[in-house]
mmCIF file of C-alpha atoms and ligand atoms in Angstrom:
data_model
loop_
_atom_site.group_PDB
_atom_site.id
_atom_site.type_symbol
_atom_site.label_atom_id
_atom_site.label_comp_id
_atom_site.label_asym_id
_atom_site.label_seq_id
_atom_site.Cartn_x
_atom_site.Cartn_y
_atom_site.Cartn_z
ATOM 1 C CA MET A 1 0.044 -0.015 -0.193
ATOM 2 C CA ARG A 2 1.088 3.165 -0.820
ATOM 3 C CA ARG A 3 1.858 5.918 2.201
ATOM 4 C CA ALA A 4 -0.887 8.255 1.302
ATOM 5 C CA SER A 5 -3.462 5.250 1.520
ATOM 6 C CA VAL A 6 -2.171 4.088 4.999
ATOM 7 C CA VAL A 7 -2.856 7.716 6.436
ATOM 8 C CA TYR A 8 -6.138 7.864 4.754
ATOM 9 C CA VAL A 9 -7.268 4.607 6.322
ATOM 10 C CA ILE A 10 -5.805 5.660 9.684
ATOM 11 C CA LEU A 11 -7.600 9.111 9.283
ATOM 12 C CA LEU A 12 -10.953 7.341 8.602
ATOM 13 C CA SER A 13 -10.795 4.831 11.631
ATOM 14 C CA VAL A 14 -9.937 7.730 14.030
ATOM 15 C CA PHE A 15 -13.091 9.667 12.687
ATOM 16 C CA ILE A 16 -15.589 6.471 12.850
ATOM 17 C CA VAL A 17 -14.599 5.733 16.251
ATOM 18 C CA ALA A 18 -15.177 9.339 17.538
ATOM 19 C CA VAL A 19 -18.481 9.511 15.807
ATOM 20 C CA SER A 20 -19.369 6.086 17.790
ATOM 21 C CA PHE A 21 -18.100 7.580 20.823
ATOM 22 C CA SER A 22 -20.229 11.056 20.489
ATOM 23 C CA VAL A 23 -23.329 8.651 19.805
ATOM 24 C CA TYR A 24 -22.897 6.550 22.507
ATOM 25 C CA PHE A 25 -22.398 9.364 25.049
ATOM 26 C CA TYR A 26 -25.106 11.385 23.611
ATOM 27 C CA LYS A 27 -27.412 8.534 24.274
ATOM 28 C CA GLN A 28 -26.694 8.127 27.707
ATOM 29 C CA VAL A 29 -26.930 11.578 28.566
ATOM 30 C CA GLN A 30 -30.289 11.486 27.481
ATOM 31 C CA PHE A 31 -31.348 8.369 29.103
ATOM 32 C CA PHE A 32 -30.017 9.850 32.550
ATOM 33 C CA ASP A 33 -31.768 13.065 32.311
ATOM 34 C CA SER A 34 -34.978 11.182 31.656
ATOM 35 C CA GLN A 35 -34.385 8.948 34.781
ATOM 36 C CA VAL A 36 -33.675 12.325 36.692
ATOM 37 C CA GLU A 37 -36.842 14.133 35.854
ATOM 38 C CA ASP A 38 -38.795 10.662 36.587
ATOM 39 C CA ALA A 39 -37.442 10.251 39.715
ATOM 40 C CA VAL A 40 -36.488 13.688 41.424
ATOM 41 C CA LEU A 41 -38.716 16.335 40.220
ATOM 42 C CA PRO A 42 -41.926 16.301 42.232
ATOM 43 C CA ASP A 43 -45.331 16.226 41.177
ATOM 44 C CA GLU A 44 -46.834 19.666 41.773
ATOM 45 C CA SER A 45 -50.437 18.548 41.838
ATOM 46 C CA GLN A 46 -49.280 16.275 44.783
ATOM 47 C CA SER A 47 -47.939 18.695 46.885
ATOM 48 C CA LYS A 48 -50.391 19.602 49.811
ATOM 49 C CA TYR A 49 -51.123 22.829 51.704
ATOM 50 C CA HIS A 50 -50.143 22.775 55.406
ATOM 51 C CA VAL A 51 -52.744 24.503 57.397
ATOM 52 C CA THR A 52 -52.535 24.490 61.373
ATOM 53 C CA LEU A 53 -55.668 24.545 63.702
ATOM 54 C CA VAL A 54 -55.281 25.461 66.911
ATOM 55 C CA GLY A 55 -57.910 24.569 69.384
ATOM 56 C CA GLN A 56 -58.395 25.675 73.047
ATOM 57 C CA GLU A 57 -58.410 22.391 74.853
ATOM 58 C CA MET A 58 -58.214 19.200 72.966
ATOM 59 C CA ASN A 59 -59.563 17.007 75.764
ATOM 60 C CA HIS A 60 -63.043 18.556 75.423
ATOM 61 C CA ASP A 61 -65.931 17.247 73.302
ATOM 62 C CA TYR A 62 -66.668 20.579 71.522
ATOM 63 C CA TRP A 63 -63.070 20.939 70.471
ATOM 64 C CA ARG A 64 -63.204 17.079 69.578
ATOM 65 C CA LEU A 65 -65.831 18.037 67.008
ATOM 66 C CA VAL A 66 -64.171 21.021 65.715
ATOM 67 C CA GLY A 67 -61.220 18.210 64.727
ATOM 68 C CA GLN A 68 -63.635 16.001 63.294
ATOM 69 C CA GLY A 69 -64.893 18.469 60.621
ATOM 70 C CA ALA A 70 -61.594 19.695 59.895
ATOM 71 C CA GLU A 71 -60.421 16.167 59.459
ATOM 72 C CA LYS A 72 -63.459 15.585 56.985
ATOM 73 C CA ALA A 73 -62.155 18.347 54.885
ATOM 74 C CA GLU A 74 -58.734 17.085 55.223
ATOM 75 C CA SER A 75 -59.917 14.038 53.657
ATOM 76 C CA GLU A 76 -62.092 15.746 50.791
ATOM 77 C CA HIS A 77 -58.878 18.294 49.842
ATOM 78 C CA ASN A 78 -55.116 18.316 48.985
ATOM 79 C CA VAL A 79 -54.418 19.784 52.457
ATOM 80 C CA PHE A 80 -52.612 18.518 55.683
ATOM 81 C CA VAL A 81 -54.292 19.905 58.537
ATOM 82 C CA GLU A 82 -52.386 20.089 61.740
ATOM 83 C CA TYR A 83 -54.777 19.962 64.539
ATOM 84 C CA VAL A 84 -52.870 21.174 67.705
ATOM 85 C CA GLY A 85 -53.437 22.507 71.402
ATOM 86 C CA PRO A 86 -53.202 22.287 75.055
ATOM 87 C CA LYS A 87 -55.267 19.630 76.586
ATOM 88 C CA ARG A 88 -56.811 21.868 79.284
ATOM 89 C CA SER A 89 -57.169 25.602 78.163
ATOM 90 C CA ASN A 90 -54.065 27.412 78.418
ATOM 91 C CA LEU A 91 -53.508 30.606 76.591
ATOM 92 C CA GLU A 92 -49.862 30.932 76.690
ATOM 93 C CA GLU A 93 -49.499 27.546 75.147
ATOM 94 C CA GLN A 94 -51.778 28.173 72.556
ATOM 95 C CA LEU A 95 -50.175 31.506 71.600
ATOM 96 C CA LYS A 96 -47.103 29.565 71.349
ATOM 97 C CA LEU A 97 -48.221 26.947 69.117
ATOM 98 C CA VAL A 98 -49.481 29.928 66.851
ATOM 99 C CA ASP A 99 -45.902 31.456 67.140
ATOM 100 C CA MET A 100 -44.528 28.067 66.012
ATOM 101 C CA ALA A 101 -46.801 27.575 62.874
ATOM 102 C CA ILE A 102 -45.551 31.241 61.934
ATOM 103 C CA GLN A 103 -42.084 30.141 62.097
ATOM 104 C CA SER A 104 -42.731 27.161 59.772
ATOM 105 C CA ASN A 105 -44.322 29.377 57.287
ATOM 106 C CA VAL A 106 -47.489 27.284 57.301
ATOM 107 C CA ASP A 107 -50.040 27.966 54.644
ATOM 108 C CA GLY A 108 -52.528 29.170 56.734
ATOM 109 C CA ILE A 109 -53.684 29.427 60.512
ATOM 110 C CA ILE A 110 -57.065 28.863 61.959
ATOM 111 C CA VAL A 111 -57.234 30.105 65.630
ATOM 112 C CA GLN A 112 -59.442 31.966 68.105
ATOM 113 C CA GLY A 113 -59.121 35.706 68.784
ATOM 114 C CA LEU A 114 -59.115 35.387 72.581
ATOM 115 C CA ASN A 115 -57.337 38.568 73.698
ATOM 116 C CA GLU A 116 -54.991 41.487 72.730
ATOM 117 C CA GLN A 117 -52.339 39.131 72.444
ATOM 118 C CA PHE A 118 -54.035 36.677 69.953
ATOM 119 C CA THR A 119 -54.956 39.862 67.657
ATOM 120 C CA ASP A 120 -51.129 40.812 67.744
ATOM 121 C CA MET A 121 -50.345 37.372 67.051
ATOM 122 C CA ILE A 122 -52.800 37.238 64.252
ATOM 123 C CA ASN A 123 -51.506 40.488 62.904
ATOM 124 C CA GLN A 124 -48.003 39.161 62.769
ATOM 125 C CA ALA A 125 -48.990 35.983 60.980
ATOM 126 C CA GLU A 126 -50.720 38.245 58.280
ATOM 127 C CA LYS A 127 -47.820 40.400 57.900
ATOM 128 C CA ARG A 128 -45.741 37.643 57.038
ATOM 129 C CA GLY A 129 -48.212 36.645 54.201
ATOM 130 C CA ILE A 130 -49.825 33.781 56.184
ATOM 131 C CA PRO A 131 -53.916 34.250 56.333
ATOM 132 C CA VAL A 132 -55.562 33.569 59.280
ATOM 133 C CA ILE A 133 -59.227 32.458 59.955
ATOM 134 C CA THR A 134 -60.744 33.170 63.423
ATOM 135 C CA ILE A 135 -62.773 30.509 64.631
ATOM 136 C CA ASP A 136 -65.165 30.049 67.398
ATOM 137 C CA THR A 137 -64.088 33.612 68.854
ATOM 138 C CA ASP A 138 -63.410 36.765 66.418
ATOM 139 C CA SER A 139 -60.856 39.321 66.513
ATOM 140 C CA LYS A 140 -62.534 41.824 64.484
ATOM 141 C CA GLN A 141 -59.967 44.408 64.824
ATOM 142 C CA SER A 142 -57.108 42.040 63.731
ATOM 143 C CA SER A 143 -56.086 41.652 59.726
ATOM 144 C CA ARG A 144 -57.644 38.309 59.957
ATOM 145 C CA HIS A 145 -59.370 37.006 56.510
ATOM 146 C CA ALA A 146 -62.417 35.879 57.869
ATOM 147 C CA TYR A 147 -64.388 34.739 61.134
ATOM 148 C CA ILE A 148 -66.401 31.247 61.167
ATOM 149 C CA GLY A 149 -68.403 30.554 64.234
ATOM 150 C CA THR A 150 -71.295 31.675 66.320
ATOM 151 C CA ASP A 151 -72.711 35.272 66.276
ATOM 152 C CA ASN A 152 -72.158 34.957 70.251
ATOM 153 C CA TYR A 153 -74.085 38.057 70.830
ATOM 154 C CA LEU A 154 -77.147 36.520 69.204
ATOM 155 C CA ALA A 155 -76.605 33.314 71.224
ATOM 156 C CA GLY A 156 -76.710 35.432 74.553
ATOM 157 C CA LYS A 157 -80.046 37.153 73.176
ATOM 158 C CA LEU A 158 -81.444 33.521 72.454
ATOM 159 C CA ALA A 159 -80.551 32.195 76.029
ATOM 160 C CA GLY A 160 -82.370 35.426 77.389
ATOM 161 C CA GLU A 161 -85.232 34.809 75.196
ATOM 162 C CA ALA A 162 -85.633 31.324 76.328
ATOM 163 C CA LEU A 163 -85.048 31.955 79.927
ATOM 164 C CA ILE A 164 -87.988 34.681 79.871
ATOM 165 C CA GLU A 165 -90.175 32.231 78.536
ATOM 166 C CA ASP A 166 -89.523 29.240 80.428
ATOM 167 C CA THR A 167 -89.861 31.116 83.940
ATOM 168 C CA ASN A 168 -92.600 33.017 82.625
ATOM 169 C CA GLY A 169 -90.685 36.231 83.010
ATOM 170 C CA ALA A 170 -90.078 35.802 86.779
ATOM 171 C CA ALA A 171 -86.499 34.860 87.753
ATOM 172 C CA THR A 172 -83.467 35.879 90.185
ATOM 173 C CA VAL A 173 -80.415 35.425 87.912
ATOM 174 C CA GLY A 174 -76.889 34.145 88.465
ATOM 175 C CA ILE A 175 -74.507 34.390 85.494
ATOM 176 C CA VAL A 176 -71.295 32.301 85.379
ATOM 177 C CA THR A 177 -69.358 32.909 82.317
ATOM 178 C CA GLY A 178 -66.287 31.175 80.784
ATOM 179 C CA SER A 179 -64.216 34.339 81.103
ATOM 180 C CA LEU A 180 -64.674 38.068 81.858
ATOM 181 C CA ASP A 181 -62.077 39.054 79.409
ATOM 182 C CA ASN A 182 -62.728 36.629 76.384
ATOM 183 C CA PRO A 183 -64.912 38.631 73.364
ATOM 184 C CA HIS A 184 -67.032 35.830 72.658
ATOM 185 C CA HIS A 185 -68.055 35.049 76.614
ATOM 186 C CA GLN A 186 -68.567 38.965 77.160
ATOM 187 C CA GLN A 187 -70.984 39.086 74.018
ATOM 188 C CA ARG A 188 -72.820 36.087 75.278
ATOM 189 C CA VAL A 189 -73.197 38.205 78.724
ATOM 190 C CA GLN A 190 -74.225 41.473 76.602
ATOM 191 C CA GLY A 191 -76.721 39.973 74.216
ATOM 192 C CA PHE A 192 -78.665 38.123 77.263
ATOM 193 C CA LYS A 193 -78.611 41.243 79.417
ATOM 194 C CA GLU A 194 -79.947 43.144 76.628
ATOM 195 C CA VAL A 195 -82.943 40.706 76.400
ATOM 196 C CA VAL A 196 -83.871 40.395 79.987
ATOM 197 C CA GLU A 197 -83.566 44.116 81.007
ATOM 198 C CA HIS A 198 -86.616 44.551 79.370
ATOM 199 C CA ALA A 199 -88.291 41.821 81.081
ATOM 200 C CA GLU A 200 -89.666 43.578 84.265
ATOM 201 C CA GLY A 201 -89.616 40.269 86.381
ATOM 202 C CA ILE A 202 -86.296 39.136 85.701
ATOM 203 C CA GLU A 203 -83.078 40.345 88.063
ATOM 204 C CA ILE A 204 -79.609 39.726 86.964
ATOM 205 C CA ILE A 205 -77.896 39.634 90.794
ATOM 206 C CA ALA A 206 -74.543 38.185 90.578
ATOM 207 C CA LEU A 207 -71.715 37.858 87.447
ATOM 208 C CA GLU A 208 -68.838 35.424 88.408
ATOM 209 C CA GLU A 209 -66.397 33.786 85.881
ATOM 210 C CA SER A 210 -65.280 29.801 85.854
ATOM 211 C CA ASN A 211 -61.894 30.185 83.475
ATOM 212 C CA ILE A 212 -64.129 27.604 81.669
ATOM 213 C CA THR A 213 -63.531 24.841 84.312
ATOM 214 C CA ARG A 214 -66.177 22.522 85.852
ATOM 215 C CA VAL A 215 -64.314 23.069 89.171
ATOM 216 C CA GLU A 216 -64.226 27.055 89.253
ATOM 217 C CA ALA A 217 -67.880 26.845 87.703
ATOM 218 C CA GLU A 218 -69.025 24.904 90.908
ATOM 219 C CA GLU A 219 -67.084 27.203 93.149
ATOM 220 C CA LYS A 220 -68.627 30.423 91.821
ATOM 221 C CA ALA A 221 -72.050 28.900 91.839
ATOM 222 C CA TYR A 222 -72.006 27.993 95.416
ATOM 223 C CA LYS A 223 -70.437 31.216 96.565
ATOM 224 C CA MET A 224 -73.602 32.935 94.830
ATOM 225 C CA LEU A 225 -75.947 30.766 96.199
ATOM 226 C CA LEU A 226 -74.738 31.334 99.900
ATOM 227 C CA GLU A 227 -74.450 35.083 99.046
ATOM 228 C CA HIS A 228 -77.734 35.496 97.259
ATOM 229 C CA GLU A 229 -80.269 32.943 98.738
ATOM 230 C CA ASN A 230 -83.422 34.394 96.365
ATOM 231 C CA ILE A 231 -81.479 32.999 92.927
ATOM 232 C CA THR A 232 -84.029 30.872 91.053
ATOM 233 C CA ALA A 233 -82.101 30.890 87.489
ATOM 234 C CA PHE A 234 -78.521 30.281 86.347
ATOM 235 C CA TYR A 235 -77.183 31.133 82.799
ATOM 236 C CA GLY A 236 -74.049 29.572 82.239
ATOM 237 C CA THR A 237 -71.892 30.789 79.083
ATOM 238 C CA SER A 238 -69.492 28.119 78.762
ATOM 239 C CA SER A 239 -69.578 24.147 78.189
ATOM 240 C CA TYR A 240 -69.000 23.030 81.740
ATOM 241 C CA ASN A 241 -70.574 25.751 83.422
ATOM 242 C CA GLY A 242 -74.223 24.081 83.641
ATOM 243 C CA MET A 243 -72.343 20.851 85.223
ATOM 244 C CA GLY A 244 -70.773 23.009 87.800
ATOM 245 C CA ILE A 245 -73.781 24.638 88.576
ATOM 246 C CA VAL A 246 -75.786 21.943 89.177
ATOM 247 C CA ALA A 247 -73.038 20.177 91.423
ATOM 248 C CA ALA A 248 -73.380 23.591 93.348
ATOM 249 C CA ALA A 249 -76.991 23.701 93.722
ATOM 250 C CA LYS A 250 -77.158 19.927 94.814
ATOM 251 C CA SER A 251 -74.964 20.089 97.315
ATOM 252 C CA LEU A 252 -76.904 23.153 98.858
ATOM 253 C CA LYS A 253 -80.137 21.182 98.430
ATOM 254 C CA LYS A 254 -81.480 23.708 96.086
ATOM 255 C CA GLN A 255 -81.815 21.894 92.602
ATOM 256 C CA ASN A 256 -85.138 21.024 92.501
ATOM 257 C CA ASP A 257 -86.695 24.544 91.855
ATOM 258 C CA MET A 258 -83.580 25.756 90.101
ATOM 259 C CA TYR A 259 -83.616 26.944 86.182
ATOM 260 C CA VAL A 260 -80.659 26.247 84.438
ATOM 261 C CA ILE A 261 -79.420 27.203 80.893
ATOM 262 C CA THR A 262 -75.923 26.806 79.602
ATOM 263 C CA PHE A 263 -74.325 26.347 76.477
ATOM 264 C CA ASP A 264 -73.041 23.402 74.302
ATOM 265 C CA ALA A 265 -74.774 20.000 73.206
ATOM 266 C CA ILE A 266 -71.914 17.956 74.791
ATOM 267 C CA ASP A 267 -72.764 14.431 76.071
ATOM 268 C CA GLU A 268 -72.773 15.503 80.316
ATOM 269 C CA ASN A 269 -74.981 18.293 79.313
ATOM 270 C CA ILE A 270 -77.385 16.568 77.299
ATOM 271 C CA ALA A 271 -77.449 13.860 80.101
ATOM 272 C CA LEU A 272 -78.399 16.618 82.559
ATOM 273 C CA LEU A 273 -81.111 17.917 80.292
ATOM 274 C CA GLU A 274 -82.647 14.792 80.100
ATOM 275 C CA ASN A 275 -82.821 14.010 83.670
ATOM 276 C CA THR A 276 -84.267 17.576 84.676
ATOM 277 C CA ASP A 277 -81.053 19.217 86.112
ATOM 278 C CA ILE A 278 -80.484 21.634 83.264
ATOM 279 C CA ASP A 279 -83.472 22.961 81.521
ATOM 280 C CA ALA A 280 -82.215 24.165 78.237
ATOM 281 C CA ILE A 281 -79.010 24.362 76.491
ATOM 282 C CA VAL A 282 -77.612 26.679 73.466
ATOM 283 C CA GLU A 283 -75.902 24.536 70.917
ATOM 284 C CA GLN A 284 -73.095 25.832 68.598
ATOM 285 C CA GLN A 285 -72.019 23.972 65.472
ATOM 286 C CA PRO A 286 -68.416 23.214 65.889
ATOM 287 C CA TYR A 287 -68.275 20.294 63.559
ATOM 288 C CA GLU A 288 -69.126 22.699 60.954
ATOM 289 C CA MET A 289 -66.914 25.236 62.137
ATOM 290 C CA GLY A 290 -63.849 22.951 61.641
ATOM 291 C CA TYR A 291 -65.162 21.608 58.281
ATOM 292 C CA GLN A 292 -65.579 24.899 56.857
ATOM 293 C CA SER A 293 -62.889 26.784 58.068
ATOM 294 C CA VAL A 294 -60.408 24.445 56.195
ATOM 295 C CA GLN A 295 -62.593 24.732 52.987
ATOM 296 C CA LEU A 296 -62.245 28.492 53.475
ATOM 297 C CA MET A 297 -59.023 28.634 54.047
ATOM 298 C CA LEU A 298 -58.246 26.768 50.724
ATOM 299 C CA ASP A 299 -60.391 29.218 48.575
ATOM 300 C CA ILE A 300 -58.352 31.960 50.499
ATOM 301 C CA ILE A 301 -55.050 30.246 49.400
ATOM 302 C CA HIS A 302 -56.394 30.164 45.824
ATOM 303 C CA ASP A 303 -57.159 33.482 46.007
ATOM 304 C CA ARG A 304 -60.945 32.861 45.696
ATOM 305 C CA TYR A 305 -63.519 35.452 47.280
ATOM 306 C CA VAL A 306 -64.415 34.939 50.846
ATOM 307 C CA GLN A 307 -66.644 36.816 53.016
ATOM 308 C CA ASP A 308 -65.603 38.725 55.991
ATOM 309 C CA VAL A 309 -67.941 36.514 58.501
ATOM 310 C CA TYR A 310 -69.479 33.214 58.255
ATOM 311 C CA TYR A 311 -72.046 32.723 61.392
ATOM 312 C CA LYS A 312 -72.791 29.431 62.327
ATOM 313 C CA GLN A 313 -76.484 29.439 63.667
ATOM 314 C CA PRO A 314 -76.867 28.688 67.389
ATOM 315 C CA THR A 315 -80.301 26.816 68.464
ATOM 316 C CA ILE A 316 -81.838 26.257 72.029
ATOM 317 C CA ILE A 317 -82.640 22.519 72.909
ATOM 318 C CA HIS A 318 -85.271 21.891 75.582
ATOM 319 C CA ARG A 319 -86.217 18.397 77.020
ATOM 320 C CA SER A 320 -88.670 18.468 74.713
ATOM 321 C CA ASP A 321 -86.751 18.416 71.736
ATOM 322 C CA LEU A 322 -84.658 15.900 72.969
ATOM 323 C CA SER A 323 -86.227 13.007 70.714
ATOM 324 C CA ASN A 324 -85.854 14.696 67.454
ATOM 325 C CA TRP A 325 -82.608 16.261 68.254
ATOM 326 C CA LYS A 326 -81.205 12.418 68.690
ATOM 327 C CA ARG A 327 -82.925 11.244 65.844
ATOM 328 C CA GLN A 328 -81.593 13.971 63.821
ATOM 329 C CA LYS A 329 -78.280 13.601 65.032
ATOM 330 C CA GLU A 330 -78.067 9.857 64.392
ATOM 331 C CA GLY A 331 -79.182 10.579 60.950
ATOM 332 C CA SER A 332 -76.190 12.504 60.348
ATOM 333 C CA LEU A 333 -73.606 10.193 61.368
HETATM 334 C C1 LIG B 401 -66.713 27.959 73.671
HETATM 335 C C2 LIG B 401 -65.791 27.954 73.299
HETATM 336 C C3 LIG B 401 -64.547 26.648 74.568
HETATM 337 C C4 LIG B 401 -65.470 25.666 74.631
HETATM 338 C C5 LIG B 401 -65.119 24.792 75.634
HETATM 339 C C6 LIG B 401 -67.226 26.896 73.983
HETATM 340 O O1 LIG B 401 -68.836 27.213 74.151
HETATM 341 O O2 LIG B 401 -67.610 28.491 72.434
HETATM 342 O O3 LIG B 401 -64.460 29.034 72.897
HETATM 343 O O4 LIG B 401 -63.368 26.585 74.370
HETATM 344 O O5 LIG B 401 -67.083 26.068 75.042
HETATM 345 O O6 LIG B 401 -65.069 25.532 77.365
#
């Protein structure tokens, strides 16, 4: 072979080898890329929103129902609801939990507006771009997006009207309120007063707070009964107040003619209504509050229109309503 031909064959071989390597590596890179896309890139539609719901006391039927409603909404939507709260009411702990939710930059917070510290915390969250919904107790003066819960002033009025009707407009009343400071309890007392002050035969003789505990409700009712022997009726603005009032009246042997109206259709109150110790209950809608609060939060996150306030209608239950009421509850399970 001539020298020129040898050089030509060598160059051609080098060219063929180089092209083969390029094709091989190009294919490898393409394969690797497609693997990375499949394995590492997250599927956006699967990422869940993280919403924190802070309750007032987890070991309480009212808040259990709020949680069950929220859980139902969670099962229907692309959202993780972290439901947290102190076992027994503890405002400091509640505030800490809201603060932690802010620090973790969650997508939304649902919480009560119990006092100025709660208002400040809500404003902090909103400032950081985390939407807040108040539940059960509103803080109108905060920058929260919306409130869902009872119109507590109206609930107080309904309680007043029921008491007037049930006592034929003649009663000397002691009020045991859950708290003198929290807006929802203040409104429940205001609404009640507003109605009964127009009834000549009704007099409110004492007002004490129970810190939403059964023990303090009993202590305060006991003290009132000793100080005002003429009390014929009690109004309790919190779930456990009715039980405390009944216990105090029983220990002073005054329960027979005592009229008692209290908040919340929790099992113990229903049992006391059934056995005639309690005469009427103001029922709220905690399950609906929990359920709708999560749905509303998703509307806010998705920039959909939400109203300022969503009131859940309170109702009065008397003993005569109980069989219908129970049938309805069973039907809705
Ligand atoms: C109130 C809640 C409270 C619950 C338990 C309800 O009547 O609306 O604010 O946490 O009672 O005391």
